[in-house]
PDB file of C-alpha atoms and ligand atoms in Angstrom:
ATOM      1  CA  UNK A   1     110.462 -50.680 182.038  1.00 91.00           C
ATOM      2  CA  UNK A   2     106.568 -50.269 182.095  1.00 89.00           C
ATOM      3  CA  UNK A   3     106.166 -52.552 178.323  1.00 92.00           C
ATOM      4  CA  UNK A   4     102.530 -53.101 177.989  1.00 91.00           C
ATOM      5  CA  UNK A   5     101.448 -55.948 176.046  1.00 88.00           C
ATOM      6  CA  UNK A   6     103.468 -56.402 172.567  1.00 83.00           C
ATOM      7  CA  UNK A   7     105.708 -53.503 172.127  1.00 90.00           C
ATOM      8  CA  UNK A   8     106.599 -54.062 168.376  1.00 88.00           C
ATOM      9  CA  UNK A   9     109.226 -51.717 166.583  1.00 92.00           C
ATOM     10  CA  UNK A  10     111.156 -52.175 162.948  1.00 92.00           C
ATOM     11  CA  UNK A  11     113.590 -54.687 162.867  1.00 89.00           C
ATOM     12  CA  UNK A  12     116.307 -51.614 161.923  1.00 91.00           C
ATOM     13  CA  UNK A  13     115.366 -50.416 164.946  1.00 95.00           C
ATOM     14  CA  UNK A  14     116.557 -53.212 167.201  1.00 93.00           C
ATOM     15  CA  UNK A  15     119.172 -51.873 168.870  1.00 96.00           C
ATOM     16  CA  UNK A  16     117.154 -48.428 169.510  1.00 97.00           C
ATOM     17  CA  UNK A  17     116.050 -47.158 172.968  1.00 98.00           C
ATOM     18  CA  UNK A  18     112.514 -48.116 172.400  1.00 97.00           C
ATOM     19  CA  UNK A  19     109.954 -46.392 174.732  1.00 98.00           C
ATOM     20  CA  UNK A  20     106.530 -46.651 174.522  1.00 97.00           C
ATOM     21  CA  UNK A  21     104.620 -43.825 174.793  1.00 97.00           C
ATOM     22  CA  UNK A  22     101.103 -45.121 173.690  1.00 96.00           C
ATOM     23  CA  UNK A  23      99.577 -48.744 173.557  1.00 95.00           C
ATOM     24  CA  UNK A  24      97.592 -50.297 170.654  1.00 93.00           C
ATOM     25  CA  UNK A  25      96.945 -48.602 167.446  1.00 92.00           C
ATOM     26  CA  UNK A  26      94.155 -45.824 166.610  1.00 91.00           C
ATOM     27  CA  UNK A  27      92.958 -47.612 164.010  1.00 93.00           C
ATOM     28  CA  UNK A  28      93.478 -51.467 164.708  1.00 93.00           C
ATOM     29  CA  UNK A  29      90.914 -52.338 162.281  1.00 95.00           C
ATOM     30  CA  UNK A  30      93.384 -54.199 159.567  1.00 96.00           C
ATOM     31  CA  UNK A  31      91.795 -57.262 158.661  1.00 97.00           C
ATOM     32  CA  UNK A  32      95.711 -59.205 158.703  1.00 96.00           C
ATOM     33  CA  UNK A  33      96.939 -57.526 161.749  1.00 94.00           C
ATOM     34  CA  UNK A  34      96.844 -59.676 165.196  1.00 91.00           C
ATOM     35  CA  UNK A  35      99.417 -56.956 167.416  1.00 89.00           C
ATOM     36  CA  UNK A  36      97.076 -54.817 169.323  1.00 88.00           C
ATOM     37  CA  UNK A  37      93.208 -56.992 168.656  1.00 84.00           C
ATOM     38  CA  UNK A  38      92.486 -57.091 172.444  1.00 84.00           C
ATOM     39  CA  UNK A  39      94.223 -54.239 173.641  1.00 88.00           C
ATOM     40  CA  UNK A  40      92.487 -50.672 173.713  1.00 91.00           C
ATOM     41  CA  UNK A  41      94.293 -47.827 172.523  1.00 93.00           C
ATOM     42  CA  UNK A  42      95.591 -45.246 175.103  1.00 94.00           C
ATOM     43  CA  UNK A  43      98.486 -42.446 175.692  1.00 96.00           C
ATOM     44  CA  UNK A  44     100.604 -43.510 178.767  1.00 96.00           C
ATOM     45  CA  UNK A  45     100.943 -40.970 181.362  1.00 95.00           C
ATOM     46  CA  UNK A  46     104.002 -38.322 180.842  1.00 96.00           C
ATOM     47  CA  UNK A  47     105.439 -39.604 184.336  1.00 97.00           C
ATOM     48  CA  UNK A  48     105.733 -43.241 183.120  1.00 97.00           C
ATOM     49  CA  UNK A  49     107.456 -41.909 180.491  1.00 98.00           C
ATOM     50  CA  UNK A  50     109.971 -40.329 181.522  1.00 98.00           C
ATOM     51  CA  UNK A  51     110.771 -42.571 183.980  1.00 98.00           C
ATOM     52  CA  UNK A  52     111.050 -45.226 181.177  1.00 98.00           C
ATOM     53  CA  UNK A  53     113.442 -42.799 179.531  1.00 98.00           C
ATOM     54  CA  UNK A  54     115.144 -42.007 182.867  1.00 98.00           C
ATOM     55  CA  UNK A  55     115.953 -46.033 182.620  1.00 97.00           C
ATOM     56  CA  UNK A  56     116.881 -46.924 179.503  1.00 97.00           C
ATOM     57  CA  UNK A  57     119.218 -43.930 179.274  1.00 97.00           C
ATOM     58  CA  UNK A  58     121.255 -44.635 182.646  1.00 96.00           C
ATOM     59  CA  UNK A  59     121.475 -48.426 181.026  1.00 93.00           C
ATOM     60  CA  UNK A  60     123.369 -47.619 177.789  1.00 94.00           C
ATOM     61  CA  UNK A  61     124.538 -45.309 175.367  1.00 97.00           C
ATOM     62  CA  UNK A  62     121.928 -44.805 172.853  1.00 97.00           C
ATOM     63  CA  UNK A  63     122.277 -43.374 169.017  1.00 97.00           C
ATOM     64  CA  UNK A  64     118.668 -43.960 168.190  1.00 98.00           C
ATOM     65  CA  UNK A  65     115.230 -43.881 170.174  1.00 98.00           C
ATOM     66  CA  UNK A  66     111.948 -45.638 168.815  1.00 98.00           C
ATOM     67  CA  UNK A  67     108.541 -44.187 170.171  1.00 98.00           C
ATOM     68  CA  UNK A  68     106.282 -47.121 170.662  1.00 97.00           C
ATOM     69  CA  UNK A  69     103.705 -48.110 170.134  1.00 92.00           C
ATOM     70  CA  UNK A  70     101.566 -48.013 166.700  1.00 88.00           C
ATOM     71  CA  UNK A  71     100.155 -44.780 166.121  1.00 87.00           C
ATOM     72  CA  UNK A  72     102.344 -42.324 168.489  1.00 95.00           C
ATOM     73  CA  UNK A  73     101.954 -39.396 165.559  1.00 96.00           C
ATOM     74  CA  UNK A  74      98.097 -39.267 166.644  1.00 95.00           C
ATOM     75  CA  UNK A  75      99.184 -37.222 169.426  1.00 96.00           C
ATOM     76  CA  UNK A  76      99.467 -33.423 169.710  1.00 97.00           C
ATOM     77  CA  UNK A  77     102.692 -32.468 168.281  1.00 98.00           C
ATOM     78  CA  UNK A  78     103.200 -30.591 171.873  1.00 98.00           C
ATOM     79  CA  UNK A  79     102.891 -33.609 174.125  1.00 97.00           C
ATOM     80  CA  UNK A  80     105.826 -35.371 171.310  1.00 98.00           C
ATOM     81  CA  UNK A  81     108.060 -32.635 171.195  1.00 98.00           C
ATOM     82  CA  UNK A  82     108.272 -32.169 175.062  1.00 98.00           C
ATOM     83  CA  UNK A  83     108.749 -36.297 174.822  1.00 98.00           C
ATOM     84  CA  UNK A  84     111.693 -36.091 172.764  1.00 98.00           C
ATOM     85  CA  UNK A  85     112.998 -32.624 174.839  1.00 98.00           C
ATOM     86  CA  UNK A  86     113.093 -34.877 177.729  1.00 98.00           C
ATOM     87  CA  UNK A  87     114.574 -37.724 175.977  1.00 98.00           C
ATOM     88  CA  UNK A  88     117.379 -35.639 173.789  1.00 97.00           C
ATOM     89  CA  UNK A  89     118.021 -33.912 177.671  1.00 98.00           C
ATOM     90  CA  UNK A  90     118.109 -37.749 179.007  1.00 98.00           C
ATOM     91  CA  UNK A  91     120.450 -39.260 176.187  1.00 98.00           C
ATOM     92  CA  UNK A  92     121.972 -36.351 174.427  1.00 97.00           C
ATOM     93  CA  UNK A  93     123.865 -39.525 171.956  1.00 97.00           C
ATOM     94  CA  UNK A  94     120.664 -39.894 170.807  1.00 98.00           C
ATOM     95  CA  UNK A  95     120.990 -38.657 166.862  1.00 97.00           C
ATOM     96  CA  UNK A  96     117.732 -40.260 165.847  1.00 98.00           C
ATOM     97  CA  UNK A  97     114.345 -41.002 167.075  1.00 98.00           C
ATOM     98  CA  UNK A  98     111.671 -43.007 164.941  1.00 98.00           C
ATOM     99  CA  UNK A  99     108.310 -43.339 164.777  1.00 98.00           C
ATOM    100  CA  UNK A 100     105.287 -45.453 163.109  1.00 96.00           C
ATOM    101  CA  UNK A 101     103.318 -42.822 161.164  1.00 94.00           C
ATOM    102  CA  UNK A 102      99.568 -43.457 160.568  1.00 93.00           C
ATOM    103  CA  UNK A 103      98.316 -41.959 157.304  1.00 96.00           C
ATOM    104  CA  UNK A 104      95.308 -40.222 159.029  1.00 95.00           C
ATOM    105  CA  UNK A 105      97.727 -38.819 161.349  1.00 96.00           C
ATOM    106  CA  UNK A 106     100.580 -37.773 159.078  1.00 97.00           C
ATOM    107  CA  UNK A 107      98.043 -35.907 156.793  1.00 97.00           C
ATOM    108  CA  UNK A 108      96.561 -34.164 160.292  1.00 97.00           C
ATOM    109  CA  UNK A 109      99.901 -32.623 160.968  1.00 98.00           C
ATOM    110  CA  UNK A 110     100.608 -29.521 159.352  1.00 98.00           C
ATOM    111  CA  UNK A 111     104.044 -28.860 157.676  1.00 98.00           C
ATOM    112  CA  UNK A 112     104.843 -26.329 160.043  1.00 98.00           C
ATOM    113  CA  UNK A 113     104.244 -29.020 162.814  1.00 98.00           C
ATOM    114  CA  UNK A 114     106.467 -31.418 161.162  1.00 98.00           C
ATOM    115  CA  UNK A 115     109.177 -29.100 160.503  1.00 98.00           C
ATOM    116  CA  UNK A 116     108.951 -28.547 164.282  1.00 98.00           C
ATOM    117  CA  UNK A 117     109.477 -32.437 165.034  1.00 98.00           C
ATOM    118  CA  UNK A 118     112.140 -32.632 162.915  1.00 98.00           C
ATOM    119  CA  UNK A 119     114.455 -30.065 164.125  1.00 98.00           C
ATOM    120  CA  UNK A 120     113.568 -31.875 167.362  1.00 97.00           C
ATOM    121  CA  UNK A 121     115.029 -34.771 166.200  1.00 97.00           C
ATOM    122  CA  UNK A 122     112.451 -37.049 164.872  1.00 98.00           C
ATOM    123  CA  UNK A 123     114.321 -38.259 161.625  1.00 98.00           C
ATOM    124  CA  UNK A 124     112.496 -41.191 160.713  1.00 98.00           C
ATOM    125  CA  UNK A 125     108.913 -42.419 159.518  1.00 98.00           C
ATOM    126  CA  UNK A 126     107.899 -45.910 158.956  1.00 97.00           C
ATOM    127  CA  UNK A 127     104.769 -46.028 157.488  1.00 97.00           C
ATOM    128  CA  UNK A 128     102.556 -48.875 156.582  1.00 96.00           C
ATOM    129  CA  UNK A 129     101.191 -49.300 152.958  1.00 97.00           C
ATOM    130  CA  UNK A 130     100.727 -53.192 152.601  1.00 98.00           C
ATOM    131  CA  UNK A 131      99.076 -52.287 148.626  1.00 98.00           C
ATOM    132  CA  UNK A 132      99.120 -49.571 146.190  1.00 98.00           C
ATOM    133  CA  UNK A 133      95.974 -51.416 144.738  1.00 98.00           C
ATOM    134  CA  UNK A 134      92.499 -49.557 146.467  1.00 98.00           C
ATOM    135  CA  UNK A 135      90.087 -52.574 145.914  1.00 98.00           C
ATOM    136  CA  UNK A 136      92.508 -54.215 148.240  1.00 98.00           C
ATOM    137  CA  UNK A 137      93.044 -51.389 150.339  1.00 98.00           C
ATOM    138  CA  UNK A 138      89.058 -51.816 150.937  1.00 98.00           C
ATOM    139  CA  UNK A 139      89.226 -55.101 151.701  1.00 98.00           C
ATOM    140  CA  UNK A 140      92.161 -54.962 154.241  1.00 98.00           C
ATOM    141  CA  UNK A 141      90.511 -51.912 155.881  1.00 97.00           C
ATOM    142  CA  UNK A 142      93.959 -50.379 156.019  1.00 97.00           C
ATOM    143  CA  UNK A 143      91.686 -47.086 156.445  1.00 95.00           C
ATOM    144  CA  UNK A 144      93.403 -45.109 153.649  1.00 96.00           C
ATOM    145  CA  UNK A 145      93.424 -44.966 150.057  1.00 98.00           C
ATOM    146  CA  UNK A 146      96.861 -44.678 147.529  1.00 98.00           C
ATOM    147  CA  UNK A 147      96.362 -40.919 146.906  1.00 98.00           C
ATOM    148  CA  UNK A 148      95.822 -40.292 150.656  1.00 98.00           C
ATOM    149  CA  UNK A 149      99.564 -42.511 151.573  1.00 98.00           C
ATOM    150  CA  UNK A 150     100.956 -40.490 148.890  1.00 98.00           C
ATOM    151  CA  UNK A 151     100.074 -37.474 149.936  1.00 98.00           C
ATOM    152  CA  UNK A 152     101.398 -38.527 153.389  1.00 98.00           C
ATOM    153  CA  UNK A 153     104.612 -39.715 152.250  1.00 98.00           C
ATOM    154  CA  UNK A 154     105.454 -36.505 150.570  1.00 97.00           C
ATOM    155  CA  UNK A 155     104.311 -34.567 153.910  1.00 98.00           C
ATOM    156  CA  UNK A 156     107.131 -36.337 155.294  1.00 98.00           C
ATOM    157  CA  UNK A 157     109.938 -36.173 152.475  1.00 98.00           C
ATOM    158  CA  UNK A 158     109.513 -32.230 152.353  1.00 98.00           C
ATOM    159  CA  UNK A 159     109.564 -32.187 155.940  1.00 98.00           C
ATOM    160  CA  UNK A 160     113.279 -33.641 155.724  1.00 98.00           C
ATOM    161  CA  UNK A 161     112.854 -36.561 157.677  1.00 98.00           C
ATOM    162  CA  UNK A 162     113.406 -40.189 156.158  1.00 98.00           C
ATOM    163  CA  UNK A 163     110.848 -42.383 154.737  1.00 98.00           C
ATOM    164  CA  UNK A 164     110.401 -46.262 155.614  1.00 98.00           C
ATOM    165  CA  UNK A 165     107.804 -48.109 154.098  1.00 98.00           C
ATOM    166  CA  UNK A 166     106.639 -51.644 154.381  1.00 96.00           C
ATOM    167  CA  UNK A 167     103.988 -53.366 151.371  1.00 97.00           C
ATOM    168  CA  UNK A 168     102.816 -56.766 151.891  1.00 97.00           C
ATOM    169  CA  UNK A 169     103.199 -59.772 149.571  1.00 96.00           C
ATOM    170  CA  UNK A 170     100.319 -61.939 149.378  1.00 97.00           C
ATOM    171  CA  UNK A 171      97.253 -59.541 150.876  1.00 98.00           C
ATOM    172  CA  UNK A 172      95.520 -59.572 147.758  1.00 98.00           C
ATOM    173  CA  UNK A 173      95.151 -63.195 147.515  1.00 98.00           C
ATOM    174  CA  UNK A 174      95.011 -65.277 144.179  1.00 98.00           C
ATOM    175  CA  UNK A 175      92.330 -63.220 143.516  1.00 97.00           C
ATOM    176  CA  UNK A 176      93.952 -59.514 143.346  1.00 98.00           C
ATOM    177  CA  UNK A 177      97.505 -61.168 142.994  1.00 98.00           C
ATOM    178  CA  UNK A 178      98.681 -59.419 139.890  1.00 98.00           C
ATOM    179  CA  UNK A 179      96.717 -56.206 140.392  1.00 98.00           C
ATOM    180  CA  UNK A 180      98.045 -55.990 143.749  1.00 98.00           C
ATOM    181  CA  UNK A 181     101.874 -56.082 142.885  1.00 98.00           C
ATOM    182  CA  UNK A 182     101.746 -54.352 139.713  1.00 98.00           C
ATOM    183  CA  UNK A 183      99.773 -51.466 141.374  1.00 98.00           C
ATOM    184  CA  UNK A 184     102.035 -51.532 144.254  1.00 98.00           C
ATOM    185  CA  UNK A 185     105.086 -51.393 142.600  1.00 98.00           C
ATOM    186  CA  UNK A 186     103.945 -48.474 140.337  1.00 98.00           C
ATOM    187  CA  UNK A 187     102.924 -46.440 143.957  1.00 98.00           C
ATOM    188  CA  UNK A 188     106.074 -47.278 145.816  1.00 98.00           C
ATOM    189  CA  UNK A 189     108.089 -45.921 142.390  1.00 98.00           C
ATOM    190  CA  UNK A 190     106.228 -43.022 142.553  1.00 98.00           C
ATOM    191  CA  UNK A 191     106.632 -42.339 146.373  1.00 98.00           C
ATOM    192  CA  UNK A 192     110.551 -43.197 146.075  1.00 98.00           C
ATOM    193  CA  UNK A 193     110.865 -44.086 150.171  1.00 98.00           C
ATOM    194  CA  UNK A 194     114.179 -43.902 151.330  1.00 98.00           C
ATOM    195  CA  UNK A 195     113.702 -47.341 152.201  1.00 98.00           C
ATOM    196  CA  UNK A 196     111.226 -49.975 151.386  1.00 97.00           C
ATOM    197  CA  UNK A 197     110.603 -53.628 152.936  1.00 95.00           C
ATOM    198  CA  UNK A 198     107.861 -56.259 151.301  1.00 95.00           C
ATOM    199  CA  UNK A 199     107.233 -58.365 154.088  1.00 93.00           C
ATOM    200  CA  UNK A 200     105.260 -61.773 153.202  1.00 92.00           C
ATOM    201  CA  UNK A 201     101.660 -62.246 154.963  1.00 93.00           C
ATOM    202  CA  UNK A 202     101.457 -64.367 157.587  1.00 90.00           C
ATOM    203  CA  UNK A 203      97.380 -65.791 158.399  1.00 94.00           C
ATOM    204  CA  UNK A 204      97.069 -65.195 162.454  1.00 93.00           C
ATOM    205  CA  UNK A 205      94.493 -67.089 164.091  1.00 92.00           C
ATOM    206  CA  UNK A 206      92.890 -63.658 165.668  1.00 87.00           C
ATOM    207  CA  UNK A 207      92.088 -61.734 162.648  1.00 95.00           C
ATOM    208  CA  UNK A 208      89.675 -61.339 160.182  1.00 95.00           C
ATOM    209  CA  UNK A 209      91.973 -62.483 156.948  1.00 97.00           C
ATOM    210  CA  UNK A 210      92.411 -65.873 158.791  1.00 96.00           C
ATOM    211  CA  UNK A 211      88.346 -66.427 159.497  1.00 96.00           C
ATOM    212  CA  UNK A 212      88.064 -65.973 155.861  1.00 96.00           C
ATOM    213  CA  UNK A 213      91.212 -67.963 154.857  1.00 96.00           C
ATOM    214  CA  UNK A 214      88.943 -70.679 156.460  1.00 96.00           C
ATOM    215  CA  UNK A 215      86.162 -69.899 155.062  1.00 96.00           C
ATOM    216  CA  UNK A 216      87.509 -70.804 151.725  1.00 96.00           C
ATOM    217  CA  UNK A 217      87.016 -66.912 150.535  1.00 96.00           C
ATOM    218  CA  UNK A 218      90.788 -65.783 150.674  1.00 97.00           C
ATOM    219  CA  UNK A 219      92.677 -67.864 149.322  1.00 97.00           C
ATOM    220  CA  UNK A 220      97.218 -67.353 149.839  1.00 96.00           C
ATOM    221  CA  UNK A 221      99.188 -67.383 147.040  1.00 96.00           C
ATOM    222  CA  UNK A 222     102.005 -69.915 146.881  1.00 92.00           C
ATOM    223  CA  UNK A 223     105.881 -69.807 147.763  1.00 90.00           C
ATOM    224  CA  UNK A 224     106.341 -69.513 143.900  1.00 92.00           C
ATOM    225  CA  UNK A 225     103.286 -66.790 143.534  1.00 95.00           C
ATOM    226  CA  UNK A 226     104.205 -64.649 146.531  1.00 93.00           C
ATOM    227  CA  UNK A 227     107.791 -64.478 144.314  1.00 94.00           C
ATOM    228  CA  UNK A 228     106.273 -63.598 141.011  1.00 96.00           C
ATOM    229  CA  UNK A 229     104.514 -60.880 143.294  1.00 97.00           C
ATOM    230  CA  UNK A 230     107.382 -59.534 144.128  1.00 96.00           C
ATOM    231  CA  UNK A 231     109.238 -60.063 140.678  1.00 97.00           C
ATOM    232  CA  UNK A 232     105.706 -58.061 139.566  1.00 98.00           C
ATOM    233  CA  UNK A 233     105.960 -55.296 142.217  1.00 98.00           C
ATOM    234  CA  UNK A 234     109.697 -54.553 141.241  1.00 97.00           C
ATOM    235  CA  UNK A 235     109.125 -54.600 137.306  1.00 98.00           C
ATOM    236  CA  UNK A 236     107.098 -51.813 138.409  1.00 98.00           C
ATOM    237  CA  UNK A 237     108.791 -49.805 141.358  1.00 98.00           C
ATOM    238  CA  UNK A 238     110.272 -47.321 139.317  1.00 97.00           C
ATOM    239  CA  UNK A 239     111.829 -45.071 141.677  1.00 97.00           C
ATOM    240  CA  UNK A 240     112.420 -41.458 141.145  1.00 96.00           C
ATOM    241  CA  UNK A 241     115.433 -41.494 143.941  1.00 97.00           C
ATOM    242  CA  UNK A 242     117.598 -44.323 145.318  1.00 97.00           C
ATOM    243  CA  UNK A 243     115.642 -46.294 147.848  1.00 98.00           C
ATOM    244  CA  UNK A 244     117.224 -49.205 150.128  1.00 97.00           C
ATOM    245  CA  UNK A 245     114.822 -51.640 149.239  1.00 97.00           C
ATOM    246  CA  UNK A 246     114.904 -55.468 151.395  1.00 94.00           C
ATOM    247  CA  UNK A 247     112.317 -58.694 151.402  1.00 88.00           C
ATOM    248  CA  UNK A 248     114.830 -60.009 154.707  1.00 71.00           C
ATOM    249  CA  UNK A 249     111.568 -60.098 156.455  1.00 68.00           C
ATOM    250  CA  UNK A 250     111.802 -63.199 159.050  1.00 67.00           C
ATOM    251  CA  UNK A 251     108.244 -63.605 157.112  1.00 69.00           C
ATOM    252  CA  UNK A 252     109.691 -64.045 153.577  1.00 77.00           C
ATOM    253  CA  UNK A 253     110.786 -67.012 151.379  1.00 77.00           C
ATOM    254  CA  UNK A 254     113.859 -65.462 149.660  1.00 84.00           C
ATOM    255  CA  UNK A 255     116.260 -62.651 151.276  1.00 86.00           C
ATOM    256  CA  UNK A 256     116.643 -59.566 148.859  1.00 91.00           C
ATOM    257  CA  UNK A 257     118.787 -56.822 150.046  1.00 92.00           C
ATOM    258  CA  UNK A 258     119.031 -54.146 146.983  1.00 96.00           C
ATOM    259  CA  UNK A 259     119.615 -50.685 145.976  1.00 97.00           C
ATOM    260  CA  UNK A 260     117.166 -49.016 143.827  1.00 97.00           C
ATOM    261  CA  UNK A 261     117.270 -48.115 141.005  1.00 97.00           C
ATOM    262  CA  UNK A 262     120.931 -49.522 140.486  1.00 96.00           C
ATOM    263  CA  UNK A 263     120.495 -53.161 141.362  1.00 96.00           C
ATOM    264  CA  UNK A 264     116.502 -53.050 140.304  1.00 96.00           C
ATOM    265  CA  UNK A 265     117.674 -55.540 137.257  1.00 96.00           C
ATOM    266  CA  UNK A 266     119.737 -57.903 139.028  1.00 95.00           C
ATOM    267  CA  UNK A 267     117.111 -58.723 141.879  1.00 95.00           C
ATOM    268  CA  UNK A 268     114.310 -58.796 138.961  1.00 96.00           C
ATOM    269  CA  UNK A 269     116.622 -61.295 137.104  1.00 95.00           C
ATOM    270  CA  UNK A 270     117.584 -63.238 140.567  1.00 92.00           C
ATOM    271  CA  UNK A 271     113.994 -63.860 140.899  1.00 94.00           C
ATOM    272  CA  UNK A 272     112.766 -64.618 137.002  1.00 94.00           C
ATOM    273  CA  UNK A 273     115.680 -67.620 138.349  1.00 92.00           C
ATOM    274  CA  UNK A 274     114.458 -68.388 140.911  1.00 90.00           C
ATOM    275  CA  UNK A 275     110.981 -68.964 139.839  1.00 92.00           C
ATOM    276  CA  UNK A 276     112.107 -70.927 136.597  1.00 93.00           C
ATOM    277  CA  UNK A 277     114.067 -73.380 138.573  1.00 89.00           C
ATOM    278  CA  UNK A 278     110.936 -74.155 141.331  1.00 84.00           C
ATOM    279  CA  UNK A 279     113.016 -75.648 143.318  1.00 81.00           C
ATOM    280  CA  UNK A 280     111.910 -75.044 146.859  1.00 80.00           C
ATOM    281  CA  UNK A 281     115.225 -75.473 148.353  1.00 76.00           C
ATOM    282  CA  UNK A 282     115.609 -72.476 147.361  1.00 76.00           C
ATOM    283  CA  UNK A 283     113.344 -70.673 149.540  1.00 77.00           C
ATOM    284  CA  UNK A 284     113.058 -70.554 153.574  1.00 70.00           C
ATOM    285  CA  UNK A 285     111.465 -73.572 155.132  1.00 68.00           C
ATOM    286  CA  UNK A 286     107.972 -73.117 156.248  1.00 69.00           C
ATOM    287  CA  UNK A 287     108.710 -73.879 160.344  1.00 65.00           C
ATOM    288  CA  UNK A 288     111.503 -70.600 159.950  1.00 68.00           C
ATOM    289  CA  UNK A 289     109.054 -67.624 158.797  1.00 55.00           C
ATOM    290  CA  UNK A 290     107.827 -65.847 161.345  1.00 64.00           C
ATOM    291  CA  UNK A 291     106.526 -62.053 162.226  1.00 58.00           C
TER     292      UNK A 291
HETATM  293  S1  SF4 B 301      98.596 -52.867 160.657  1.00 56.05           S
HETATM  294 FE1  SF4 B 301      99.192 -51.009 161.731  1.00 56.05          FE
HETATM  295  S2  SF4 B 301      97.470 -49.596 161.370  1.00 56.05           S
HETATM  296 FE2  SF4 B 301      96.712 -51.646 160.916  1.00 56.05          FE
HETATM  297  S3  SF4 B 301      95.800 -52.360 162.837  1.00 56.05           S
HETATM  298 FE3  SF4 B 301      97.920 -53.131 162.807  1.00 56.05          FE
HETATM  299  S4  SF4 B 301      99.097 -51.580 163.888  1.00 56.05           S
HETATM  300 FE4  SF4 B 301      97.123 -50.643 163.354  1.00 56.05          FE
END
């Protein structure tokens, strides 16, 4: 396989054919993210491609096909769609393929584009959010504002295909803390994903949020405040439709696997627990998060 650099991909998707069709991200200007700082962002060449997919699909019996890496929905809906013709020809078990989904580039696509990559199989979305709060939006430079994700997400929910989306505990530092969850909450509620992960940040050396970690101007919150975030965040996720919602994150403190809106209660009461007791014992050791 022709893997450049770190090819990342949703842990759901770990048992995917993952093939990696461009390298870096478009953007790659998010203050937390380390994945793709040194690497420049390109489109591999259709030949590499298909001889990736010409691999993988003579290896094993596929149900579900990732298109690495970051940003692949930047690209002409075309050059995807004959992608996925070759792939679907390649691994006809192949039921569904995934994607990361940039906001810039979801918004770019028209719904008649989108209708066409469904029907061709694309059938999921995962896009980033990290905070429905805009001052921190700023600060990350996640590169798009609440009203422009949400008007993104619901591109993608009338297009038919499945919506995965991934917030961030902790981004906001001490200083947006409450802002951050509450406001986050109320925008993943109103967005109703099909599925929704809070991940926990994690400082890398490489990246902007660590340089000013160490500079003493963001500061983390603790185990305990990262879990009042996300007692915060799900006070306030109100969903409109159910939504698979998890914090199983190798990154977080406490495992939450829920369905929302049925269980919203029980996993707001498991955590108002939680925090009363304090007792770190509770929670993951330090030395077993990772990314
Ligand atoms: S978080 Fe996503 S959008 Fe931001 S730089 Fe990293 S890969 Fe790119």
């Amino acid at each position: 396989m022709d893997y450049v650099g770190h090819v990342i991909r949703p842990p759901s998707e770990a048992y995917s054919m993952i093939i990696q069709v461009t390298v870096g991200c478009s953007h790659n200007q998010c203050t937390f993210c380390g994945t793709y700082k040194e690497q420049k962002f390109y489109f591999k060449d259709l030949a590499t491609i298909r001889r990736d997919i010409d691999e993988m699909s003579s290896m094993y019996r596929f149900e579900k096909a990732f298109l690495a890496d970051g940003d692949v929905l930047i690209l002409p809906t075309e050059t995807i769609l004959e992608i996925m013709a070759y792939l679907k020809k390649k691994s006809p078990s192949v039921v569904r393929i995934g994607v990361y989904g940039n906001t810039k580039a979801i918004i770019k696509k028209t719904p008649e584009e989108l209708a066409a990559l469904k029907a061709a199989g694309l059938g999921i979305v995962y896009q980033g959010i990290e905070s429905g709060n805009r001052e921190v939006l700023r600060r990350i430079r996640k590169g798009a504002f609440p009203h422009r994700q949400l008007e993104a997400a619901l591109k993608i929910k009338e297009a038919g295909m499945l919506l995965s989306q991934t917030v961030l505990l902790g981004i906001g530092g001490t200083e947006l803390s409450e802002e951050h969850a509450i406001d986050t909450g109320k925008h993943l509620g109103e967005m109703s994903p099909d599925y929704a992960g809070a991940l926990t940040v994690m400082l890398l050396p490489n990246t902007g949020l660590y340089r000013d970690y160490a500079e003493g101007k963001f500061v983390l919150p603790d185990k305990f405040g990262m879990l009042n975030e996300l007692r915060l965040m799900i006070i306030n996720m109100k969903v409109k439709s159910r939504c698979f919602f998890t914090s199983n994150h190798a990154s977080n403190y406490l495992p939450i696997r829920a369905s929302f809106p049925g269980e919203r209660h029980k996993v707001i009461a498991l955590l108002e627990e939680v925090i009363r007791r304090g007792d770190e014992k509770l929670l993951k050791p330090e030395h077993m998060r990772a990314l």
